[in-house]
Coordinates of C-alpha atoms (C1' of nucleotides) in Angstrom, one line a residue:
Chain P
M25 CA 25.7 -16.9 3.8
I26 CA 28.2 -14.6 5.6
T27 CA 30.0 -13.8 2.4
R28 CA 26.8 -13.0 0.6
L29 CA 25.8 -10.8 3.5
N30 CA 29.0 -8.9 3.4
S31 CA 29.0 -8.3 -0.3
R32 CA 25.4 -7.1 -0.1
L33 CA 26.2 -4.7 2.8
H34 CA 29.2 -3.4 0.9
C35 CA 26.9 -2.7 -2.0
F36 CA 24.5 -0.8 0.3
I37 CA 27.4 1.2 1.9
N38 CA 28.9 2.1 -1.5
L39 CA 25.6 3.1 -3.0
T40 CA 24.4 5.3 -0.1
G41 CA 27.6 7.3 0.0
N42 CA 28.0 10.8 -1.4
F43 CA 24.4 11.5 -2.3
I44 CA 23.0 12.5 1.1
T45 CA 24.6 15.9 1.8
T46 CA 23.3 17.9 -1.2
S47 CA 19.7 17.2 -0.4
F48 CA 20.2 18.7 3.1
L49 CA 21.6 21.9 1.7
L50 CA 19.0 22.6 -1.0
P51 CA 15.9 23.8 0.9
S52 CA 17.4 26.6 2.9
S53 CA 19.2 28.2 0.0
S54 CA 16.2 28.0 -2.3
R55 CA 14.0 29.5 0.4
L56 CA 16.2 32.5 0.7
G57 CA 16.0 33.1 -3.0
F58 CA 12.2 32.8 -2.8
E59 CA 11.6 35.2 0.1
F60 CA 13.5 38.1 -1.5
T61 CA 11.8 37.9 -4.9
P62 CA 10.0 41.2 -5.3
H63 CA 6.3 41.3 -5.8
S64 CA 4.9 41.3 -9.3
T65 CA 3.6 44.7 -10.5
S66 CA 1.4 43.3 -13.2
L67 CA -2.0 44.8 -13.9
A68 CA -3.7 42.0 -12.2
S69 CA -1.9 42.5 -8.9
L70 CA -2.5 46.2 -9.0
L71 CA -6.2 45.5 -9.4
H72 CA -6.0 43.2 -6.4
S73 CA -4.2 45.6 -4.2
T74 CA -7.0 48.2 -4.5
S75 CA -9.5 46.0 -2.8
F76 CA -7.3 43.5 -1.0
S77 CA -4.0 45.2 -0.2
N78 CA -1.5 43.0 1.4
N79 CA -1.0 45.5 4.3
G80 CA 2.7 45.0 4.5
D81 CA 2.3 41.3 4.9
P82 CA 5.4 39.2 5.9
P83 CA 6.9 37.0 3.2
L84 CA 4.7 34.3 1.7
S85 CA 6.4 31.5 3.5
R86 CA 4.6 32.5 6.7
Y87 CA 1.4 31.0 5.3
Q88 CA 3.0 28.0 3.8
K89 CA 5.1 27.1 6.8
V90 CA 2.4 26.5 9.2
T91 CA 3.6 24.0 11.8
S92 CA 0.4 23.0 13.6
L93 CA -3.3 23.2 13.4
D94 CA -3.4 25.7 16.3
H95 CA -0.9 27.8 14.4
A96 CA -3.0 27.7 11.3
F97 CA -6.2 28.7 13.1
N98 CA -4.4 31.6 14.9
L99 CA -3.0 32.9 11.7
F100 CA -6.4 32.6 10.0
D101 CA -8.1 34.6 12.8
E102 CA -5.4 37.2 12.5
M103 CA -6.0 37.4 8.8
I104 CA -9.7 37.9 8.9
Q105 CA -9.5 40.5 11.7
R106 CA -7.5 42.9 9.5
K107 CA -9.2 46.0 8.2
S108 CA -8.6 44.9 4.6
L109 CA -8.5 41.2 3.9
P110 CA -5.2 39.7 2.6
Y111 CA -5.0 38.3 -0.9
V112 CA -7.0 35.2 -1.6
I113 CA -3.6 33.6 -2.5
K114 CA -2.5 33.8 1.1
F115 CA -5.7 32.1 2.2
N116 CA -5.1 29.4 -0.4
Q117 CA -1.5 29.0 0.8
L118 CA -2.8 28.5 4.4
L119 CA -5.5 26.1 3.3
N120 CA -2.9 24.1 1.4
A121 CA -0.6 24.0 4.3
V122 CA -3.4 22.6 6.5
T123 CA -4.2 20.0 3.7
K124 CA -0.5 19.0 3.6
M125 CA -0.8 18.2 7.4
K126 CA -3.8 16.0 6.5
H127 CA -6.2 18.0 8.6
F128 CA -8.8 17.8 5.8
S129 CA -11.9 18.5 8.0
S130 CA -10.3 21.6 9.5
C131 CA -9.3 22.8 6.1
L132 CA -12.9 22.6 5.0
D133 CA -14.0 24.5 8.1
L134 CA -11.6 27.3 7.1
F135 CA -12.8 27.2 3.6
K136 CA -16.4 27.6 4.8
Q137 CA -15.4 30.5 7.0
M138 CA -13.7 32.1 4.0
C139 CA -16.9 31.8 2.0
V140 CA -19.0 33.3 4.8
I141 CA -16.6 36.3 5.2
G142 CA -16.8 36.8 1.5
V143 CA -13.2 36.1 0.5
P144 CA -13.6 35.6 -3.3
F145 CA -12.5 32.0 -3.7
S146 CA -10.7 31.0 -6.9
K147 CA -10.1 27.7 -8.8
Y148 CA -7.2 27.2 -6.4
S149 CA -9.2 27.4 -3.2
M150 CA -12.0 25.3 -4.8
N151 CA -9.6 22.6 -5.8
I152 CA -8.1 22.5 -2.3
A153 CA -11.6 22.1 -0.8
I154 CA -12.6 19.5 -3.3
K155 CA -9.4 17.6 -2.5
C156 CA -10.2 17.6 1.2
C157 CA -13.6 16.1 0.5
C158 CA -12.1 13.4 -1.7
Q159 CA -9.4 12.5 0.8
M160 CA -12.1 12.0 3.4
S161 CA -13.9 9.6 1.1
R162 CA -16.6 12.2 0.6
T163 CA -16.2 12.6 -3.2
N164 CA -19.9 13.3 -3.6
D165 CA -19.4 16.4 -1.5
G166 CA -16.6 17.3 -3.9
F167 CA -19.1 17.1 -6.8
A168 CA -21.4 19.3 -4.8
L169 CA -18.6 21.9 -4.6
L170 CA -18.2 21.5 -8.4
G171 CA -21.9 22.6 -8.6
C172 CA -20.9 25.7 -6.6
C173 CA -18.2 26.4 -9.1
F174 CA -20.7 26.5 -11.9
R175 CA -23.1 28.7 -9.9
R176 CA -20.3 31.2 -9.0
A177 CA -19.0 31.2 -12.6
V178 CA -15.8 29.6 -11.6
V179 CA -15.0 27.5 -14.7
P180 CA -13.6 24.1 -13.5
N181 CA -10.3 23.2 -15.1
V182 CA -8.1 20.1 -15.5
F183 CA -6.9 20.4 -11.9
I184 CA -10.4 20.2 -10.5
F185 CA -11.5 17.4 -12.7
S186 CA -8.3 15.4 -11.9
T187 CA -9.0 15.9 -8.2
L188 CA -12.5 14.5 -8.6
L189 CA -11.3 11.7 -10.7
D190 CA -8.8 10.8 -8.1
G191 CA -11.5 10.9 -5.4
L192 CA -13.7 8.4 -7.3
I193 CA -10.7 6.1 -7.7
H194 CA -9.8 6.5 -4.0
E195 CA -13.3 5.3 -3.2
D196 CA -13.0 2.4 -5.6
R197 CA -15.7 3.9 -7.9
I198 CA -13.8 2.9 -11.0
I199 CA -16.8 2.7 -13.3
E200 CA -17.8 6.2 -12.5
A201 CA -14.2 7.4 -12.8
E202 CA -14.0 5.9 -16.3
R203 CA -17.4 7.5 -17.2
L204 CA -16.2 10.9 -16.0
F205 CA -12.9 10.6 -17.9
K206 CA -14.7 9.7 -21.1
K207 CA -17.3 12.4 -20.7
L208 CA -14.6 15.1 -20.1
I209 CA -13.0 14.1 -23.4
K210 CA -16.2 13.7 -25.4
H211 CA -17.7 17.0 -24.4
K212 CA -14.3 18.7 -24.4
L213 CA -14.8 19.9 -20.9
C214 CA -11.1 19.9 -20.5
E215 CA -8.0 18.7 -22.3
P216 CA -6.6 15.8 -20.3
D217 CA -3.0 16.3 -19.4
V218 CA -0.3 14.0 -18.1
V219 CA -1.6 14.2 -14.5
M220 CA -5.1 13.3 -15.5
Y221 CA -3.9 10.4 -17.5
S222 CA -1.8 9.2 -14.7
T223 CA -4.8 9.3 -12.3
M224 CA -6.9 7.3 -14.7
I225 CA -4.1 4.9 -15.3
K226 CA -3.6 4.5 -11.5
G227 CA -7.3 3.6 -11.3
L228 CA -7.1 1.0 -14.0
C229 CA -4.1 -0.6 -12.4
K230 CA -5.8 -0.6 -9.0
F231 CA -8.5 -2.8 -10.5
G232 CA -6.1 -5.1 -12.2
N233 CA -6.6 -3.7 -15.7
N234 CA -2.9 -3.5 -16.5
D235 CA -3.5 -4.1 -20.2
I236 CA -6.0 -1.4 -20.5
A237 CA -3.7 0.9 -18.5
I238 CA -1.0 0.2 -21.1
G239 CA -3.5 0.8 -23.8
L240 CA -4.2 4.2 -22.4
L241 CA -0.5 4.9 -22.2
R242 CA -0.3 4.2 -25.9
L243 CA -3.3 6.4 -26.6
M244 CA -2.1 9.4 -24.7
D245 CA 1.3 9.1 -26.5
E246 CA -0.5 9.0 -29.9
S247 CA -2.7 12.0 -29.0
G248 CA 0.4 14.1 -28.3
C249 CA 0.5 14.0 -24.5
K250 CA 3.9 12.7 -23.7
P251 CA 4.0 10.1 -20.8
N252 CA 6.5 10.8 -18.1
V253 CA 8.2 8.9 -15.3
V254 CA 5.1 9.0 -13.1
I255 CA 2.9 7.3 -15.7
Y256 CA 5.5 4.6 -16.4
S257 CA 6.2 4.0 -12.7
T258 CA 2.5 3.6 -11.9
I259 CA 2.2 0.8 -14.4
I260 CA 5.5 -0.7 -13.5
D261 CA 4.5 -0.8 -9.9
S262 CA 1.2 -2.5 -10.7
L263 CA 2.9 -5.1 -12.8
C264 CA 5.4 -5.8 -10.0
K265 CA 2.6 -6.1 -7.5
D266 CA 1.0 -8.8 -9.8
K267 CA 4.4 -10.5 -9.9
L268 CA 4.8 -9.8 -13.6
I269 CA 8.4 -8.7 -13.3
E270 CA 9.3 -9.6 -16.8
D271 CA 6.6 -7.3 -18.2
A272 CA 7.6 -4.6 -15.7
S273 CA 11.2 -4.8 -16.8
K274 CA 10.1 -4.6 -20.4
L275 CA 8.2 -1.4 -19.8
F276 CA 11.1 -0.1 -17.8
N277 CA 13.4 -0.6 -20.8
E278 CA 11.0 1.0 -23.1
M279 CA 10.8 4.0 -20.8
V280 CA 14.6 4.4 -20.5
F281 CA 15.8 3.3 -23.9
A282 CA 13.0 4.0 -26.4
K283 CA 11.6 7.1 -24.7
G284 CA 14.7 8.5 -23.0
I285 CA 12.8 9.0 -19.7
Q286 CA 15.0 8.8 -16.7
P287 CA 13.8 6.5 -13.9
D288 CA 13.8 7.9 -10.3
V289 CA 14.0 6.4 -6.9
I290 CA 10.2 5.5 -6.9
T291 CA 10.6 3.5 -10.1
Y292 CA 13.4 1.6 -8.6
N293 CA 11.6 1.1 -5.3
S294 CA 8.7 -0.6 -7.1
L295 CA 11.0 -2.9 -9.0
I296 CA 13.1 -3.7 -6.0
H297 CA 9.9 -4.4 -4.0
G298 CA 8.6 -6.7 -6.7
L299 CA 11.9 -8.6 -6.9
C300 CA 12.1 -8.9 -3.1
N301 CA 8.6 -10.4 -3.0
L302 CA 9.9 -13.1 -5.3
C303 CA 13.2 -13.6 -3.4
R304 CA 15.2 -12.7 -6.5
W305 CA 18.0 -11.2 -4.4
D306 CA 20.7 -11.2 -7.1
E307 CA 18.5 -8.9 -9.3
V308 CA 17.8 -6.7 -6.3
S309 CA 21.5 -6.2 -5.8
K310 CA 21.9 -5.5 -9.5
L311 CA 19.3 -2.8 -9.3
L312 CA 20.9 -1.2 -6.3
K313 CA 24.1 -1.1 -8.2
E314 CA 22.4 0.4 -11.2
M315 CA 20.9 3.1 -8.9
E316 CA 24.4 3.8 -7.6
D317 CA 25.7 4.3 -11.2
L318 CA 22.9 6.7 -12.0
R319 CA 23.5 8.5 -8.7
I320 CA 20.0 7.9 -7.5
S321 CA 20.3 7.5 -3.8
P322 CA 18.1 5.0 -2.0
D323 CA 15.6 6.6 0.3
L324 CA 13.6 5.7 3.4
H325 CA 11.2 3.6 1.2
T326 CA 14.0 1.7 -0.4
F327 CA 15.5 0.8 3.0
S328 CA 12.1 -0.1 4.5
I329 CA 11.5 -2.5 1.5
L330 CA 14.8 -4.2 2.1
V331 CA 14.3 -4.4 5.8
D332 CA 10.9 -5.9 5.4
A333 CA 12.0 -8.4 2.7
L334 CA 15.0 -9.6 4.8
C335 CA 12.7 -10.0 7.9
K336 CA 10.2 -12.0 5.9
E337 CA 13.0 -14.3 4.9
G338 CA 14.0 -14.7 8.5
R339 CA 17.2 -12.8 7.9
V340 CA 16.7 -10.4 10.8
D341 CA 20.4 -9.9 11.5
E342 CA 20.9 -8.6 8.0
A343 CA 17.8 -6.4 8.4
E344 CA 19.4 -4.9 11.6
A345 CA 22.6 -4.3 9.6
V346 CA 20.6 -2.4 7.0
I347 CA 19.1 -0.2 9.6
D348 CA 22.5 0.5 11.0
I349 CA 23.6 1.6 7.6
M350 CA 20.6 3.8 7.2
V351 CA 21.4 5.6 10.4
E352 CA 25.0 5.9 9.4
R353 CA 24.0 7.4 6.1
R354 CA 21.6 9.8 7.9
V355 CA 18.5 8.3 6.3
V356 CA 16.4 8.5 9.4
P357 CA 14.3 5.3 10.0
D358 CA 10.7 5.9 10.8
I359 CA 8.0 3.9 12.7
V360 CA 7.4 1.8 9.6
T361 CA 11.0 0.7 9.6
Y362 CA 10.9 -0.3 13.3
N363 CA 7.5 -2.0 13.0
T364 CA 8.9 -4.1 10.2
L365 CA 11.8 -5.1 12.4
I366 CA 9.6 -5.9 15.3
D367 CA 7.5 -8.0 13.0
G368 CA 10.7 -9.8 11.9
Y369 CA 11.6 -10.7 15.5
C370 CA 8.1 -11.9 16.1
L371 CA 8.1 -14.1 13.0
R372 CA 11.1 -15.9 14.5
G373 CA 9.6 -16.1 17.9
E374 CA 12.2 -13.8 19.3
M375 CA 9.8 -12.1 21.6
T376 CA 12.4 -10.7 24.1
K377 CA 14.1 -8.8 21.3
A378 CA 10.8 -7.6 19.9
R379 CA 9.7 -6.4 23.3
T380 CA 13.0 -4.6 24.0
L381 CA 12.8 -2.8 20.7
F382 CA 9.2 -1.9 21.4
D383 CA 10.0 -0.5 24.8
S384 CA 12.9 1.5 23.4
L385 CA 10.7 3.2 20.7
T386 CA 9.5 6.0 23.0
S387 CA 13.0 7.0 24.0
K388 CA 13.9 7.0 20.3
G389 CA 11.1 9.6 19.8
F390 CA 8.6 7.3 18.1
V391 CA 5.0 6.7 19.2
P392 CA 4.0 3.1 18.7
N393 CA 0.9 2.8 16.5
V394 CA -1.7 0.2 16.0
V395 CA 0.5 -1.7 13.6
T396 CA 3.3 -1.8 16.1
Y397 CA 0.9 -3.3 18.7
S398 CA -0.6 -5.8 16.2
S399 CA 2.8 -7.1 15.3
L400 CA 3.7 -7.7 18.9
L401 CA 0.3 -9.2 19.6
N402 CA 0.7 -11.5 16.7
G403 CA 4.1 -12.5 18.0
Y404 CA 2.9 -13.3 21.5
C405 CA -0.1 -15.2 20.1
K406 CA 2.1 -17.3 17.8
S407 CA 4.4 -18.1 20.7
L408 CA 1.2 -19.1 22.6
K409 CA 1.9 -16.4 25.3
I410 CA -1.8 -15.5 25.5
E411 CA -1.7 -13.7 28.8
E412 CA 1.0 -11.3 27.6
A413 CA -1.1 -10.8 24.4
M414 CA -4.2 -10.1 26.5
H415 CA -2.3 -7.6 28.6
L416 CA -0.9 -5.8 25.5
F417 CA -4.3 -5.8 23.9
H418 CA -5.8 -3.8 26.8
E419 CA -2.8 -1.5 26.7
I420 CA -3.8 -0.4 23.1
T421 CA -7.0 1.3 24.4
R422 CA -5.2 2.7 27.4
K423 CA -2.8 4.4 25.1
G424 CA -5.7 6.1 23.3
L425 CA -5.4 3.9 20.2
K426 CA -8.2 1.8 18.8
P427 CA -7.6 -1.9 18.1
D428 CA -8.5 -2.6 14.4
I429 CA -9.5 -5.8 12.6
V430 CA -5.9 -6.9 12.4
S431 CA -5.3 -6.6 16.1
Y432 CA -8.5 -8.6 16.7
G433 CA -7.5 -11.1 14.1
A434 CA -4.2 -11.7 16.0
M435 CA -6.0 -12.3 19.2
L436 CA -8.6 -14.6 17.6
Q437 CA -5.8 -16.7 16.1
G438 CA -4.0 -16.9 19.4
L439 CA -7.1 -17.9 21.3
F440 CA -8.0 -20.6 18.8
R441 CA -4.5 -22.0 18.9
V442 CA -4.6 -22.6 22.6
G443 CA -8.1 -24.0 22.2
R444 CA -10.0 -21.2 23.9
C445 CA -12.8 -21.1 21.4
G446 CA -15.3 -19.5 23.9
A447 CA -12.9 -16.6 24.5
A448 CA -12.4 -16.2 20.8
R449 CA -16.1 -16.0 20.4
K450 CA -16.2 -13.2 23.0
F451 CA -13.5 -11.3 21.1
F452 CA -15.3 -11.7 17.9
D453 CA -18.5 -10.3 19.4
G454 CA -16.5 -7.4 21.0
M455 CA -15.0 -6.6 17.7
R456 CA -18.4 -6.2 16.1
A457 CA -19.7 -4.3 19.0
Q458 CA -16.9 -1.8 18.2
G459 CA -18.4 -1.4 14.8
L460 CA -15.5 -3.2 13.1
I461 CA -16.6 -5.2 10.1
P462 CA -14.9 -8.6 9.7
D463 CA -13.1 -9.1 6.4
E464 CA -12.1 -12.2 4.5
C465 CA -9.0 -12.5 6.6
T466 CA -11.1 -12.5 9.8
Y467 CA -13.3 -15.2 8.4
G468 CA -10.3 -17.2 7.3
I469 CA -8.9 -17.1 10.9
I470 CA -12.2 -18.1 12.4
S471 CA -12.8 -21.0 9.9
D472 CA -9.2 -22.2 10.4
G473 CA -9.6 -21.9 14.2
L474 CA -12.8 -23.8 14.2
C475 CA -11.5 -26.5 11.9
N476 CA -8.3 -27.0 14.0
N477 CA -10.4 -27.3 17.1
H478 CA -12.5 -30.1 15.6
Q479 CA -15.4 -27.9 15.0
V480 CA -15.6 -28.3 11.2
E481 CA -19.4 -28.4 11.4
E482 CA -19.4 -25.0 13.0
A483 CA -17.1 -23.6 10.4
L484 CA -19.2 -25.0 7.6
S485 CA -22.4 -23.7 9.1
L486 CA -20.8 -20.3 9.6
F487 CA -19.8 -20.4 6.0
H488 CA -23.4 -21.2 4.8
L489 CA -25.0 -19.0 7.5
V490 CA -23.2 -15.7 6.7
G491 CA -24.3 -15.9 3.1
D492 CA -22.0 -12.9 2.7
S493 CA -20.2 -12.5 -0.6
K494 CA -16.9 -11.8 1.1
L495 CA -16.9 -15.2 2.9
N496 CA -18.5 -17.2 0.2
S497 CA -16.4 -16.1 -2.7
N498 CA -12.9 -16.2 -1.2
I499 CA -10.6 -18.8 -2.3
V500 CA -8.5 -18.8 0.9
V501 CA -11.6 -19.5 3.0
Y502 CA -12.6 -22.3 0.6
T503 CA -9.2 -23.8 0.9
I504 CA -9.2 -23.7 4.7
L505 CA -12.6 -25.4 4.7
I506 CA -11.5 -28.0 2.2
E507 CA -8.5 -28.8 4.3
G508 CA -10.5 -28.8 7.5
A509 CA -13.1 -31.2 6.0
S510 CA -10.7 -33.6 4.5
K511 CA -8.5 -33.7 7.6
C512 CA -11.4 -34.7 9.8
G513 CA -12.5 -37.5 7.5
K514 CA -15.2 -35.6 5.7
F515 CA -13.7 -35.8 2.3
D516 CA -17.1 -35.8 0.6
I517 CA -17.7 -32.4 1.9
A518 CA -14.2 -31.3 0.8
R519 CA -15.0 -32.6 -2.7
D520 CA -18.3 -30.8 -2.8
L521 CA -16.7 -27.5 -1.7
F522 CA -14.1 -27.9 -4.5
Q523 CA -16.8 -28.4 -7.1
D524 CA -18.8 -25.5 -5.6
L525 CA -16.0 -23.0 -5.9
T526 CA -15.4 -24.0 -9.5
L527 CA -19.1 -23.5 -10.2
K528 CA -18.9 -20.0 -8.7
G529 CA -16.2 -19.2 -11.2
L530 CA -13.4 -19.0 -8.6
Q531 CA -10.0 -20.0 -9.7
P532 CA -8.3 -22.6 -7.3
D533 CA -4.8 -21.5 -6.4
V534 CA -1.8 -23.6 -5.8
Q535 CA -2.7 -24.0 -2.1
T536 CA -6.3 -25.2 -3.0
Y537 CA -4.9 -27.8 -5.5
T538 CA -2.2 -28.9 -3.0
V539 CA -4.8 -29.4 -0.3
M540 CA -7.1 -31.3 -2.6
V541 CA -4.3 -33.5 -3.9
S542 CA -3.2 -34.2 -0.4
G543 CA -6.8 -35.0 0.6
L544 CA -7.2 -37.4 -2.4
C545 CA -3.8 -39.1 -1.4
G546 CA -5.0 -39.4 2.2
E547 CA -8.1 -41.2 0.9
G548 CA -6.0 -43.5 -1.2
L549 CA -7.4 -42.1 -4.4
L550 CA -4.0 -41.9 -6.1
K551 CA -5.3 -42.0 -9.6
E552 CA -7.6 -39.0 -9.0
A553 CA -4.8 -37.2 -7.2
K554 CA -2.5 -37.6 -10.1
H555 CA -5.2 -36.4 -12.5
L556 CA -5.8 -33.3 -10.4
F557 CA -2.1 -32.6 -10.1
R558 CA -1.8 -32.7 -13.9
K559 CA -4.8 -30.4 -14.2
M560 CA -3.1 -28.0 -11.9
G561 CA -0.1 -27.8 -14.2
E562 CA -2.3 -27.5 -17.3
S563 CA -4.5 -24.7 -15.8
G564 CA -1.5 -22.5 -15.8
C565 CA -1.4 -22.4 -12.0
P566 CA 0.7 -20.6 -10.8
P567 CA 0.5 -18.0 -13.6
D568 CA 3.7 -17.5 -15.5
G569 CA 5.6 -19.8 -13.2
E570 CA 6.2 -17.0 -10.8
M571 CA 5.7 -17.8 -7.2
D572 CA 7.0 -16.3 -4.0
G573 CA 8.2 -19.6 -2.7
R574 CA 7.2 -19.0 0.8
R575 CA 3.6 -19.9 1.2
Y576 CA 3.0 -23.3 -0.5
S577 CA 4.1 -26.7 0.5
L578 CA 3.3 -30.4 -0.1
D579 CA 3.0 -32.9 2.6
A580 CA 5.0 -36.2 2.8
S581 CA 2.3 -38.6 1.4
T582 CA 1.6 -36.4 -1.6
L583 CA 5.3 -36.0 -2.3
S584 CA 5.8 -39.7 -2.2
M585 CA 3.0 -40.2 -4.7
L586 CA 4.7 -37.6 -6.9
I587 CA 8.1 -39.4 -6.6
D588 CA 6.4 -42.5 -8.1
E589 CA 5.2 -40.3 -10.9
I590 CA 8.7 -38.9 -11.5
A591 CA 10.1 -42.5 -11.4
D592 CA 7.5 -43.5 -14.0
G593 CA 8.8 -40.7 -16.2
S594 CA 5.3 -39.4 -16.5
V595 CA 6.2 -35.9 -15.2
D596 CA 7.5 -33.3 -17.6
R597 CA 10.1 -30.6 -16.9
S598 CA 7.7 -27.8 -16.0
M599 CA 5.9 -30.0 -13.6
L600 CA 9.2 -31.1 -12.1
K601 CA 10.0 -27.4 -11.5
L602 CA 6.6 -26.8 -9.9
I603 CA 7.1 -29.8 -7.6
G604 CA 10.5 -28.4 -6.6
K605 CA 8.9 -25.2 -5.7
L606 CA 6.2 -26.9 -3.6
V607 CA 8.6 -28.9 -1.5
P608 CA 9.1 -27.2 1.9
K609 CA 12.6 -26.1 2.8
E610 CA 12.8 -28.3 5.9
M611 CA 11.9 -31.3 3.8
M612 CA 14.7 -30.5 1.3
D613 CA 17.1 -30.2 4.2
T614 CA 16.0 -33.6 5.5
L615 CA 16.4 -35.2 2.1
A616 CA 19.9 -33.6 1.7
Chain T
dG3 C1' 2.7 34.1 -6.3
dT4 C1' -1.5 29.5 -4.9
dA5 C1' -4.3 23.8 -6.7
dG6 C1' -4.2 17.9 -9.2
dG7 C1' -0.7 12.1 -10.3
dG8 C1' 3.5 7.2 -8.9
dT9 C1' 6.9 3.7 -4.1
dT10 C1' 7.1 1.2 2.4
dA11 C1' 4.9 -2.0 7.5
dG12 C1' 0.9 -5.6 10.9

DNA sequence: GTAGGGTTAG
């Protein structure tokens, strides 16, 4: 292990060298060049200057380099108090700067003021305003602004339509997005360009339509719009997220070798992330080496992905070493990096280390966020240190943050684990009183907690009572209930649930099958267990044989049944491979 | 001279 660690670290060190310095030099020199560019003397600008002279304005960067919201408002007030208003471009630059700081609501306020004062807005300002609406999940308001465009004879262009399309996708309104996209093409309202295609492709990928996304990629190519690295990276990332690494890699090769499009750090980050999730470390190293050869330097995302993956594997020491290298290479870790490491300590139950790092964050200049707190909460709860968790939970509010469903979920899990079902109930009620809507994960925690506290009846009645599609159509919740029912001797109910989920059209996953097979074994129904295990192999579960190898395991009695099967010779190679993947690591160690 | 798209954490 030490040797492997060293070689990987050397790889990181080598590949991060040499590339950092140039990126630090670039901005200031290019800014100089920009500031001294003389103003254009075109007819358009002469016309502008008659009504909106720039009044000897400072260089443009003043509007673009706004550092805070206060700064932006002061500048805006100063602008509107002048005798003759500055160019609309300067307003747009200011609006854009506010948007970049993610103060969408304030940006809209400024936009409204502009309209009231009578600054003649352009496509640019309109697009910024529409983007603000969309980013706040108020895409309908964005469409209302589109109406204003028509009324004010501002002809919307491909930028504005792309922004609206993105807004619909952001709100998961994929059907409407698709309809809009098709309508734009059909009625020739605008010619889709590479950005619009990439937005639509992102939407398709978001809803699991990788094949259609690839279809659209082919279509755009045929219709003369050349795909670029963003388009390919979007689909590659989606394939990686679906664990379809081979398909992703095929597309990557097509992009590089057939199309001659150079990958960038984002393309590599997606691939590395996908491989990390599958624990395919050798290939991760290979990609890092490839990046080095192409002189693509790993960035904050790359390092965060590696830190996270190492932590999830329990290799926290290596994760720490990666952070040291980051610091050495002047890639500054952010709160995400540290949260990931805190989570890594918590996963291993190293709460002292987690706490120490947490306490040191402020002096490092970081402000812990709700994710930081949730990780630590989760750690305390898993270590059954409920009082510490309670204390920390109250601290979240004291620090002016709001606990979210994940924070509540951690507390619920902890309380159930120490058998405090009543207190869990109170937390659940408190959570809803805060206006937080429980998700499948919350229901999973509650079902699991109740089952483990011998309250299977409660869990089942909750399941039937809620009648909510979230709870009733989630395979994880089904699996928890099946396990709960079969472990407390209610195998009939487990069997009913299993049938029920199939009837609902849900696809049992490896965990569901494993739990059912174990249940059947426990009931002595070996024949049926064998039958179901075979069905699991035949049903193509797990798809494409790609599993992350962390979450699934077989218990001893099921394994012993399977060993009989293997001895019989009635298990084929692919099944053998699957069994291998289902055997927990600890059990392998014991056998060895 | 200004506006739209892809990667990270609980």
